[in-house]
CSV table of C-alpha atoms and ligand atoms in Angstrom, one decimal:
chain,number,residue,atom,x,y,z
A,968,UNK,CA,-6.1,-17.1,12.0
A,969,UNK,CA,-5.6,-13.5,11.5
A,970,UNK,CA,-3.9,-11.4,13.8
A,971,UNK,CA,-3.8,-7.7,14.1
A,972,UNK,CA,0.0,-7.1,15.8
A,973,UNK,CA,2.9,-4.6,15.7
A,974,UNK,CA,5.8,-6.5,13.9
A,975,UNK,CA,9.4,-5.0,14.0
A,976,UNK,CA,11.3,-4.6,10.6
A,977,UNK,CA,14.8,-7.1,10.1
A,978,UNK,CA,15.6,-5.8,7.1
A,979,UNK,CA,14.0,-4.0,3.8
A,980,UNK,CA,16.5,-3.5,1.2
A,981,UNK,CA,16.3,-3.0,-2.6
A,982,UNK,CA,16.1,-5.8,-4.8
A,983,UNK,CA,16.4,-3.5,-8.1
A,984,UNK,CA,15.6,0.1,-8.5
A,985,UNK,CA,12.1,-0.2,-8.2
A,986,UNK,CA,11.7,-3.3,-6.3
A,987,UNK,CA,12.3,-3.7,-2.4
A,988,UNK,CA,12.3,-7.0,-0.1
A,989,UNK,CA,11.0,-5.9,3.4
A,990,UNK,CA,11.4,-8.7,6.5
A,991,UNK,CA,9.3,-8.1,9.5
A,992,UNK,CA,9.0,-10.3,12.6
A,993,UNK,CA,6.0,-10.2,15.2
A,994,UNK,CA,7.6,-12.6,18.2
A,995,UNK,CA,5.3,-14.4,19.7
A,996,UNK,CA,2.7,-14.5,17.0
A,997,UNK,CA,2.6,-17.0,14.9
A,998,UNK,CA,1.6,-15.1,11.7
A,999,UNK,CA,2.6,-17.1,8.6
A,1000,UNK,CA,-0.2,-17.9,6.4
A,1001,UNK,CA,-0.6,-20.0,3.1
A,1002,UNK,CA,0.4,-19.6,-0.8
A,1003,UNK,CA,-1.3,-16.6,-1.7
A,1004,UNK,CA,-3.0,-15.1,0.9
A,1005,UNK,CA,-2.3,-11.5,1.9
A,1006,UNK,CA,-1.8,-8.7,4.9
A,1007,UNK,CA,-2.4,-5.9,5.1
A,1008,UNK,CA,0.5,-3.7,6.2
A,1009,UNK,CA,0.2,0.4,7.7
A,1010,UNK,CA,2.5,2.2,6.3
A,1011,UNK,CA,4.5,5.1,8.1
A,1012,UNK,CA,3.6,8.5,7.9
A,1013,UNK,CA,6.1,10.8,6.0
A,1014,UNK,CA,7.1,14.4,5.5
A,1015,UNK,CA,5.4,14.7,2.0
A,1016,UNK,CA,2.6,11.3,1.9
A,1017,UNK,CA,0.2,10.5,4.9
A,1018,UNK,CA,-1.1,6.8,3.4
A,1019,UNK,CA,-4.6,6.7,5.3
A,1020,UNK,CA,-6.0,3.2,4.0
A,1021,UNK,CA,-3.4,0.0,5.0
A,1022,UNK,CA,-1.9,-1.3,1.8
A,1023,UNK,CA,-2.4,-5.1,0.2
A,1024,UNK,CA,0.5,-7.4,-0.3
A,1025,UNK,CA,0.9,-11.1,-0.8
A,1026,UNK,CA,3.0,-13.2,1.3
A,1027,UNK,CA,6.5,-13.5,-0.4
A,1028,UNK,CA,7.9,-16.1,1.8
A,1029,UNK,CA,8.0,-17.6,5.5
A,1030,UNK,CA,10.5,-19.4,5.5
A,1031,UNK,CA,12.3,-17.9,8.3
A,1032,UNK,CA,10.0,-19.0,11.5
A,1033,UNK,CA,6.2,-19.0,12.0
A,1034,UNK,CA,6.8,-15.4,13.9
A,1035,UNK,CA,8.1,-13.7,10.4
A,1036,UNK,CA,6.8,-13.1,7.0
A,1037,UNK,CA,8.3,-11.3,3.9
A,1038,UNK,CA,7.1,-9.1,1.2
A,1039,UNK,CA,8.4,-8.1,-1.9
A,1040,UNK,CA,7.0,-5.1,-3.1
A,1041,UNK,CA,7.3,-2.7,-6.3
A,1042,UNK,CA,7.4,1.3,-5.3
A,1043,UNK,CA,4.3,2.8,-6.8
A,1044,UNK,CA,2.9,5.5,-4.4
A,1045,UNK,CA,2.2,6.5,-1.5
A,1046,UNK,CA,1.9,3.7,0.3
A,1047,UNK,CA,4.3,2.2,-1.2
A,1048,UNK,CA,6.8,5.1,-1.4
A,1049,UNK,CA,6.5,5.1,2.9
A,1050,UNK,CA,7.0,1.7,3.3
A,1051,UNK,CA,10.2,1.6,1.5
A,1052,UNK,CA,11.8,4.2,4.3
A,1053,UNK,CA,11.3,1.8,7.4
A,1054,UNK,CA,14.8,0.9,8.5
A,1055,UNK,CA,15.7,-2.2,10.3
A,1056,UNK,CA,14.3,-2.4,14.0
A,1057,UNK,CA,11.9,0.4,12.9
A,1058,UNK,CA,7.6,-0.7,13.9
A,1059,UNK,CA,5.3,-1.8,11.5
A,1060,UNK,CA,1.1,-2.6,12.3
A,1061,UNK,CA,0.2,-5.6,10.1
A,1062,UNK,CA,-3.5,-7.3,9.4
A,1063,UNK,CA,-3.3,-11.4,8.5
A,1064,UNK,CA,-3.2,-13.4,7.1
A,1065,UNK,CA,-6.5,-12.8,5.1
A,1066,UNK,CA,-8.1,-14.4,2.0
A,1067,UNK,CA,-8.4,-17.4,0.3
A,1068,UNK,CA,-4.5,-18.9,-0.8
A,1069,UNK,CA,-4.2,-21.5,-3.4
A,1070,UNK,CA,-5.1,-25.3,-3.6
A,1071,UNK,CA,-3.1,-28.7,-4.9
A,1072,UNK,CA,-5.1,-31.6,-5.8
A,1073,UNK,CA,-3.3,-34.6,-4.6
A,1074,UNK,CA,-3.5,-35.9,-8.2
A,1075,UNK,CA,-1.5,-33.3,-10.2
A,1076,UNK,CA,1.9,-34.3,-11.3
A,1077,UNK,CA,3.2,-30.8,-12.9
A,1078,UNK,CA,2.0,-27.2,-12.4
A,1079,UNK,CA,3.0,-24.6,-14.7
A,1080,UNK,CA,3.1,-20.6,-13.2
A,1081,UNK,CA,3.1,-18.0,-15.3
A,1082,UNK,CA,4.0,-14.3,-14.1
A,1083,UNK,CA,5.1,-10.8,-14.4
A,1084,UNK,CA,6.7,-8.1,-12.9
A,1085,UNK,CA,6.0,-8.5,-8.7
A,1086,UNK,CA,3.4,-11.5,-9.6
A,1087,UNK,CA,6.4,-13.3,-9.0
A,1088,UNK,CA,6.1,-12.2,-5.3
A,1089,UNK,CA,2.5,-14.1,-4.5
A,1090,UNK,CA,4.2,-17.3,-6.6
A,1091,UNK,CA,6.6,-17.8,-4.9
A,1092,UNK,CA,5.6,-19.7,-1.9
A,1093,UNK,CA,3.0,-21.4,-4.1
A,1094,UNK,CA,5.9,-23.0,-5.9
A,1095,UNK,CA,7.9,-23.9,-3.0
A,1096,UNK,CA,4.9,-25.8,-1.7
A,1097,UNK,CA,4.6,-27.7,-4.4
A,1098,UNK,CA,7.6,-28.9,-4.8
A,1099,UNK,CA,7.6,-29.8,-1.3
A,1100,UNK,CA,4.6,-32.0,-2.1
A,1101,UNK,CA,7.0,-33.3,-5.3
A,1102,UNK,CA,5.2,-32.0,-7.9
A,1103,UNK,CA,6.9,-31.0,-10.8
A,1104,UNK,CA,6.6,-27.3,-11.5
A,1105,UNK,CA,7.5,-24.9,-14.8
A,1106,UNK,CA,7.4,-21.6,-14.1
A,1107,UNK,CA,7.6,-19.0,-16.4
A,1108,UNK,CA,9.0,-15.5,-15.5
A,1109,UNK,CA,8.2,-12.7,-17.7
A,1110,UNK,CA,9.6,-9.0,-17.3
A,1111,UNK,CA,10.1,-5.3,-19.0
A,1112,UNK,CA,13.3,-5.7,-19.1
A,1113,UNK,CA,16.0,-8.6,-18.6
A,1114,UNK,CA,18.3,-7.2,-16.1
A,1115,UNK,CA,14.7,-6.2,-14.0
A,1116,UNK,CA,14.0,-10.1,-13.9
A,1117,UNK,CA,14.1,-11.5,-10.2
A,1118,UNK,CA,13.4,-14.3,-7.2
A,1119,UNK,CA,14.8,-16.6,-10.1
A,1120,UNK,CA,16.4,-18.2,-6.8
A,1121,UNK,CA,13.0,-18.9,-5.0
A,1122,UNK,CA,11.8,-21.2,-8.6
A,1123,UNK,CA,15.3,-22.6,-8.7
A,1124,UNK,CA,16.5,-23.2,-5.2
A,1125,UNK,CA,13.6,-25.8,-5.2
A,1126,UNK,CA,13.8,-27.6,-8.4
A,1127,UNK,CA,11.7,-25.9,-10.3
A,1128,UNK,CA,12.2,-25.8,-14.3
A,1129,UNK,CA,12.9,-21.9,-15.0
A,1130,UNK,CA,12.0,-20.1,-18.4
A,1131,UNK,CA,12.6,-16.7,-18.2
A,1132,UNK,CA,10.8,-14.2,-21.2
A,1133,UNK,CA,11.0,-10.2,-21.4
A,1134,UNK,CA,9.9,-7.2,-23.5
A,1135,UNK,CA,13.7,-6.3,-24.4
A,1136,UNK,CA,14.2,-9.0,-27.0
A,1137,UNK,CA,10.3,-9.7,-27.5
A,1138,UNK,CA,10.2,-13.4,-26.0
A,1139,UNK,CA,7.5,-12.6,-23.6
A,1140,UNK,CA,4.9,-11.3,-26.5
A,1141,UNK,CA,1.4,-13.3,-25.7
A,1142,UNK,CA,1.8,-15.5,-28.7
A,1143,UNK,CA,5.4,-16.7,-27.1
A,1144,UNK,CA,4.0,-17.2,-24.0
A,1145,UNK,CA,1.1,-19.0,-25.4
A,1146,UNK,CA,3.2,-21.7,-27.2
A,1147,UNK,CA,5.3,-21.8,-24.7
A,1148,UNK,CA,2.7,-23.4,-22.0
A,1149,UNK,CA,1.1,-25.1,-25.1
A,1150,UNK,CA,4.7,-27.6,-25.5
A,1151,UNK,CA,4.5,-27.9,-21.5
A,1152,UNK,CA,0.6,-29.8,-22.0
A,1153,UNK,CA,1.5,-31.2,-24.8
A,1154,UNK,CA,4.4,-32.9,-23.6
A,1155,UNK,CA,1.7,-33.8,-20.5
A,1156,UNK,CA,4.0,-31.8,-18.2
A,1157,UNK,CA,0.7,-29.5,-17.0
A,1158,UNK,CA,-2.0,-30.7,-14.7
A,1159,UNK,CA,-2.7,-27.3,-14.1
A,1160,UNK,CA,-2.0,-23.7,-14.6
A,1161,UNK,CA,-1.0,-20.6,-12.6
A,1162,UNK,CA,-0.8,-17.4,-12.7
A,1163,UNK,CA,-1.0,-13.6,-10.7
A,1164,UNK,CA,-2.3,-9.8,-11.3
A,1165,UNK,CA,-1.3,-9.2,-14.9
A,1166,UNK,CA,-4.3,-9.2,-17.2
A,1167,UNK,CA,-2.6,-10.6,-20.3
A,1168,UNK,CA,-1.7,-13.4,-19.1
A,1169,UNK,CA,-4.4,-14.5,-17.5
A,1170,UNK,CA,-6.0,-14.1,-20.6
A,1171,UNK,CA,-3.7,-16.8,-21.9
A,1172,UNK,CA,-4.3,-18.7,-18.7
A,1173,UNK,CA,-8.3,-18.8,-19.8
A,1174,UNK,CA,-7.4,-19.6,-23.6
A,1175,UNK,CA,-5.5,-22.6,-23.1
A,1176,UNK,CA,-7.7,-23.7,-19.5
A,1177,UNK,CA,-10.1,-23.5,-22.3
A,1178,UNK,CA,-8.7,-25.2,-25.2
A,1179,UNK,CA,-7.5,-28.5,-23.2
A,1180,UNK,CA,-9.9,-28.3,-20.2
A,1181,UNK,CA,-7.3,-27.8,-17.7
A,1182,UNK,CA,-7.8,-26.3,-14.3
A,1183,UNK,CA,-6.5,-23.1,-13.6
A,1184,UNK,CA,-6.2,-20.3,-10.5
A,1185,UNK,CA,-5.3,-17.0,-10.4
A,1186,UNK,CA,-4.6,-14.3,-7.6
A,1187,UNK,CA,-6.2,-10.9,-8.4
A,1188,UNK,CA,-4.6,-7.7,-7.2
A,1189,UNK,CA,-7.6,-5.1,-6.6
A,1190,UNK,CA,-7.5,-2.0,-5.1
A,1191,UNK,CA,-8.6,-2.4,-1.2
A,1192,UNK,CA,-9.7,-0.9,1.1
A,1193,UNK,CA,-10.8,-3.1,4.8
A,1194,UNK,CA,-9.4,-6.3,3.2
A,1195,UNK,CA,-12.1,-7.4,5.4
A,1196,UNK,CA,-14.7,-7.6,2.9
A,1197,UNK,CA,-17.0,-5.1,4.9
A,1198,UNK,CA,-16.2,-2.0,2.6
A,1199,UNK,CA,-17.0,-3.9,-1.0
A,1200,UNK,CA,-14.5,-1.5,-2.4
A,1201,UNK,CA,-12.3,-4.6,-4.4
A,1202,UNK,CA,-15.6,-6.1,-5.8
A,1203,UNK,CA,-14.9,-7.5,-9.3
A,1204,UNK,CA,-17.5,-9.1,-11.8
A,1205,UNK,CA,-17.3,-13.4,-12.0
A,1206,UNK,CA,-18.9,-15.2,-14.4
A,1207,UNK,CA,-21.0,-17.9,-12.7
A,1208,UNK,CA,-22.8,-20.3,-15.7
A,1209,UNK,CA,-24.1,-17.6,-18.1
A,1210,UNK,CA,-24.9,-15.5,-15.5
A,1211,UNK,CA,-22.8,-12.4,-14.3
A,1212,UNK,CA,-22.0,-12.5,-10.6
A,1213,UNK,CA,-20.1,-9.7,-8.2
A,1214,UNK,CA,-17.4,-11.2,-5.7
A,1215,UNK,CA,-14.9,-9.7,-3.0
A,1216,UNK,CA,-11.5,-9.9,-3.9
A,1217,UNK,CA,-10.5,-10.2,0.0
A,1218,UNK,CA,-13.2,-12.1,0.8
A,1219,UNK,CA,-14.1,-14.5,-1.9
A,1220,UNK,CA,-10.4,-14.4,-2.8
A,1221,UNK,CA,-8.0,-13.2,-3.9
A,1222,UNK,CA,-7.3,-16.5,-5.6
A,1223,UNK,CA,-10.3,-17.4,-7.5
A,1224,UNK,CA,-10.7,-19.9,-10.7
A,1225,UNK,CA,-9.1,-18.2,-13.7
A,1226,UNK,CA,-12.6,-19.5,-15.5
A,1227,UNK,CA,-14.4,-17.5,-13.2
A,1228,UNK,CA,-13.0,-14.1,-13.7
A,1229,UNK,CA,-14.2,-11.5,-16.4
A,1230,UNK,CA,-11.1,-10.6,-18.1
B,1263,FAD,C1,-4.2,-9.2,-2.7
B,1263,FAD,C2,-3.1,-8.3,-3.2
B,1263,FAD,C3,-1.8,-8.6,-3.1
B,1263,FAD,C4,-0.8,-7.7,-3.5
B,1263,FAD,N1,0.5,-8.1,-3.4
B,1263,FAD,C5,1.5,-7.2,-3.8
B,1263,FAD,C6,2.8,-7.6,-3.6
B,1263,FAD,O1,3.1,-8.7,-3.1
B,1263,FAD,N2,3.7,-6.7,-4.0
B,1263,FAD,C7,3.4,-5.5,-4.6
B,1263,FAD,O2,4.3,-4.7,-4.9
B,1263,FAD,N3,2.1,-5.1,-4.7
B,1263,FAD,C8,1.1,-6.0,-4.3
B,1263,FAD,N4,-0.2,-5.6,-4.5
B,1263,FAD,C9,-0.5,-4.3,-5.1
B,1263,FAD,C10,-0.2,-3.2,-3.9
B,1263,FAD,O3,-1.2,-3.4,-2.9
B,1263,FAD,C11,-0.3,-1.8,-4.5
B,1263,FAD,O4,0.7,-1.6,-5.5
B,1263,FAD,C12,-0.2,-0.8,-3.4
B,1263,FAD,O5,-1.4,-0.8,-2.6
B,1263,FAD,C13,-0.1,0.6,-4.0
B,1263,FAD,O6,-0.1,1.5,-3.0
B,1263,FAD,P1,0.6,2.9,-3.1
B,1263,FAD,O7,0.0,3.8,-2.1
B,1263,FAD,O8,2.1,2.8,-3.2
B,1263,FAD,O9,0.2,3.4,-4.5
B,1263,FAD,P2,-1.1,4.3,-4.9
B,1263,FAD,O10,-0.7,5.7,-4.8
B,1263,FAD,O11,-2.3,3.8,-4.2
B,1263,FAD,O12,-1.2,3.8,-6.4
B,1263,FAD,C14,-0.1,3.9,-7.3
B,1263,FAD,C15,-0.5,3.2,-8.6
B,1263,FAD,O13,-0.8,1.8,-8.3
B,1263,FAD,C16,-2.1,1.4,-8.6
B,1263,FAD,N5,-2.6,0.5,-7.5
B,1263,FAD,C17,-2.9,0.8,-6.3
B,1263,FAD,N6,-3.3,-0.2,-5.6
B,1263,FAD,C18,-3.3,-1.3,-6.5
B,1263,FAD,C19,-3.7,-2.7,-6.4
B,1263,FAD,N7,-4.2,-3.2,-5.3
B,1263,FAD,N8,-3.5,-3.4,-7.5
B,1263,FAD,C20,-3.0,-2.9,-8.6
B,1263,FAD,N9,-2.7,-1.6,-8.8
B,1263,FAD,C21,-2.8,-0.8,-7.7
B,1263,FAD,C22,-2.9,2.7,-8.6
B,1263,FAD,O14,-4.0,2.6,-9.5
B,1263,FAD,C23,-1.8,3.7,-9.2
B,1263,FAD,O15,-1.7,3.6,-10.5
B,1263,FAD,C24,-1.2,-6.5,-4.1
B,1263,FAD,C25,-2.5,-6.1,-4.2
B,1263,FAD,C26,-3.5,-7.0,-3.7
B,1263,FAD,C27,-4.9,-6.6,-3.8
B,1264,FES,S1,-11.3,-4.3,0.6
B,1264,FES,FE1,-13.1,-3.9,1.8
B,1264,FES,S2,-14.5,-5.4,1.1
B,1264,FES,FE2,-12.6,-5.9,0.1
C-alpha cells in the first residue's frame, strides 16, 4: 500500500562525486515496497532551484526495517541538486511505494542483470531477493569510468557472480556485453534476463530474449510527473502483437517485458 508521510533523513552522504546515498525513515509506517518499484520523493526548496513536480526514484534497499527505505541517486538537476542538501534529521514528504516491481518464476535457476550507471540502484534489491529465494544470479555492472563503478557490495555481499565492464578500457562496448551474456546461456547459467533505464542495453536484452527465447524485464526511467498515472505525462509506446500500443510508465510499470518496449 502506498503511503503519502513525512519521513526524517538518517543520513545522505556521497557515494562518488556525482552519486549520493540518501536514508530516510517514516516511524510508524511501514513503507518498504518490492524489487523495483518507486516513490516519489519532494524535494526541498533552495536559494537558486524551487523543484515544483516530486521526483522518481527506485527503491535502493530496505534492509534496515519496514519503517526505512534508501535511495541512491545521481545529481542531475534541480530536483536532484536539492535533495542532495538535506542533512541528517532534516524532513522529507515521500509518495510509495507505487508501480509494478519485478517477478521470479519459481522455476528459474539463474538470472543474469545487466546495468549502468545508477541502474544499478533499482537492481539492487532485485538481486538480493533472488538470492534469497537461491537463485543463482550474474550481474553485470557497466560504467563510464572504472573508479565511478559502485554497490559492487550489494551483488557481492549476497553471492552473486560479479563482472564488472567500463568505457575506460572499452570492455563495456555492446558487442562485449553481448558475448558476455551469450557464454552465461550458453553455459545454461540464464533462465532469464535483467536489466534498468539505459537504452543500449536493453537493446541487447531484446537481441538475445530474441535469439534464445528467453524471458526478459526491464524497469523504464521516464520522466513523471503524478506517478499516479492520472497526468499521462510518462506514457511510452509498447508493442502488443503487431500492433502499437501506449502504456503508463507509473501505472503499467515501470517494470514491463523487455519484448514489449519500443526501443
Ligand atoms: C521509475 C523511476 C525510477 C528512477 N530511479 C532513479 C534512481 O534510483 N536514482 C536516480 O538517480 N534516478 C532515478 N530516476 C531518474 C530520476 O527521477 C531523475 O534523474 C530525476 O527526476 C531528475 O530530476 P532533476 O530535477 O534533478 O533533473 P531535471 O532538471 O528534471 O533533469 C536533469 C536531466 O535529467 C533528465 N531526466 C529528468 N528526469 C528523468 C527521468 N525520469 N529519467 C531519465 N532522465 C531524466 C532530464 O531530461 C535532464 O537531462 C528514476 C526515474 C524513474 C522514472
Ligand atoms: S507520471 Fe502522471 S501518469 Fe505517469
Amino acid at each position: 500500500m502506498a503511503h503519502d508521510t513525512v519521513g526524517t533523513v538518517v543520513s545522505n552522504h556521497h557515494v562518488n562525486a556525482l552519486y549520493k546515498h540518501i536514508v530516510i525513515t517514516c516511524p510508524q509506517t511501514r513503507i518498504w515496497g518490492e524489487p523495483g518499484q518507486f516513490y516519489m520523493l519532494t524535494c526541498p526548496p533552495g536559494p537558486e532551484d524551487r523543484p515544483f513536480f516530486r521526483r522518481p526514484m527506485s527503491l535502493y534497499a530496505n534492509g534496515r526495517g519496514p519503517d526505512t527505505v534508501e535511495f541512491l541517486y545521481k545529481i542531475t538537476g534541480t530536483g536532484t541538486r536539492a535533495l542532495a542538501t538535506l542533512k541528517e534529521g532534516e524532513s522529507i514528504r515521500l509518495l510509495g511505494p507505487l508501480g509494478h516491481g519485478f517477478t521470479l518464476q519459481p522455476d528459474w535457476k539463474h538470472l543474469v542483470v545487466v546495468g549502468r550507471g545508477v541502474g544499478l540502484a533499482t537492481l539492487a534489491p532485485l538481486v538480493k531477493a533472488a538470492r534469497a529465494n537461491n537463485l543463482g544470479v550474474t550481474a553485470i555492472l557497466s560504467s563510464r569510468e572504472r573508479h565511478m563503478s559502485m554497490s559492487q557490495h550489494h551483488f557481492v555481499d549476497v553471492g552473486a557472480r560479479l563482472v564488472e565492464v567500463n568505457d575506460d578500457d572499452g570492455s563495456s562496448a555492446p558487442d562485449n556485453v553481448m558475448e558476455c551474456i551469450r557464454a552465461q546461456i550458453q553455459a545454461g547459467q540464464c533462465d532469464a534476463l535483467f536489466t534498468c533505464g539505459s537504452k543500449r542495453l536493453l537493446g541487447i536484452i531484446q537481441h538475445l530474449a530474441r535469439e534464445y527465447s528467453l524471458p526478459g524485464q526491464v524497469a523504464l526511467e521516464q520522466q513523471m510527473a503524478c506517478g499516479l498515472g492520472m497526468c499521462f505525462s510518462c506514457v511510452r509506446a509498447m508493442c502488443e502483437g503487431q500492433k502499437t500500443i501506449h502504456r503508463r510508465v507509473c501505472w503499467d510499470g515501470p517494470v514491463f517485458d523487455a519484448l514489449e518496449v519500443q526501443s
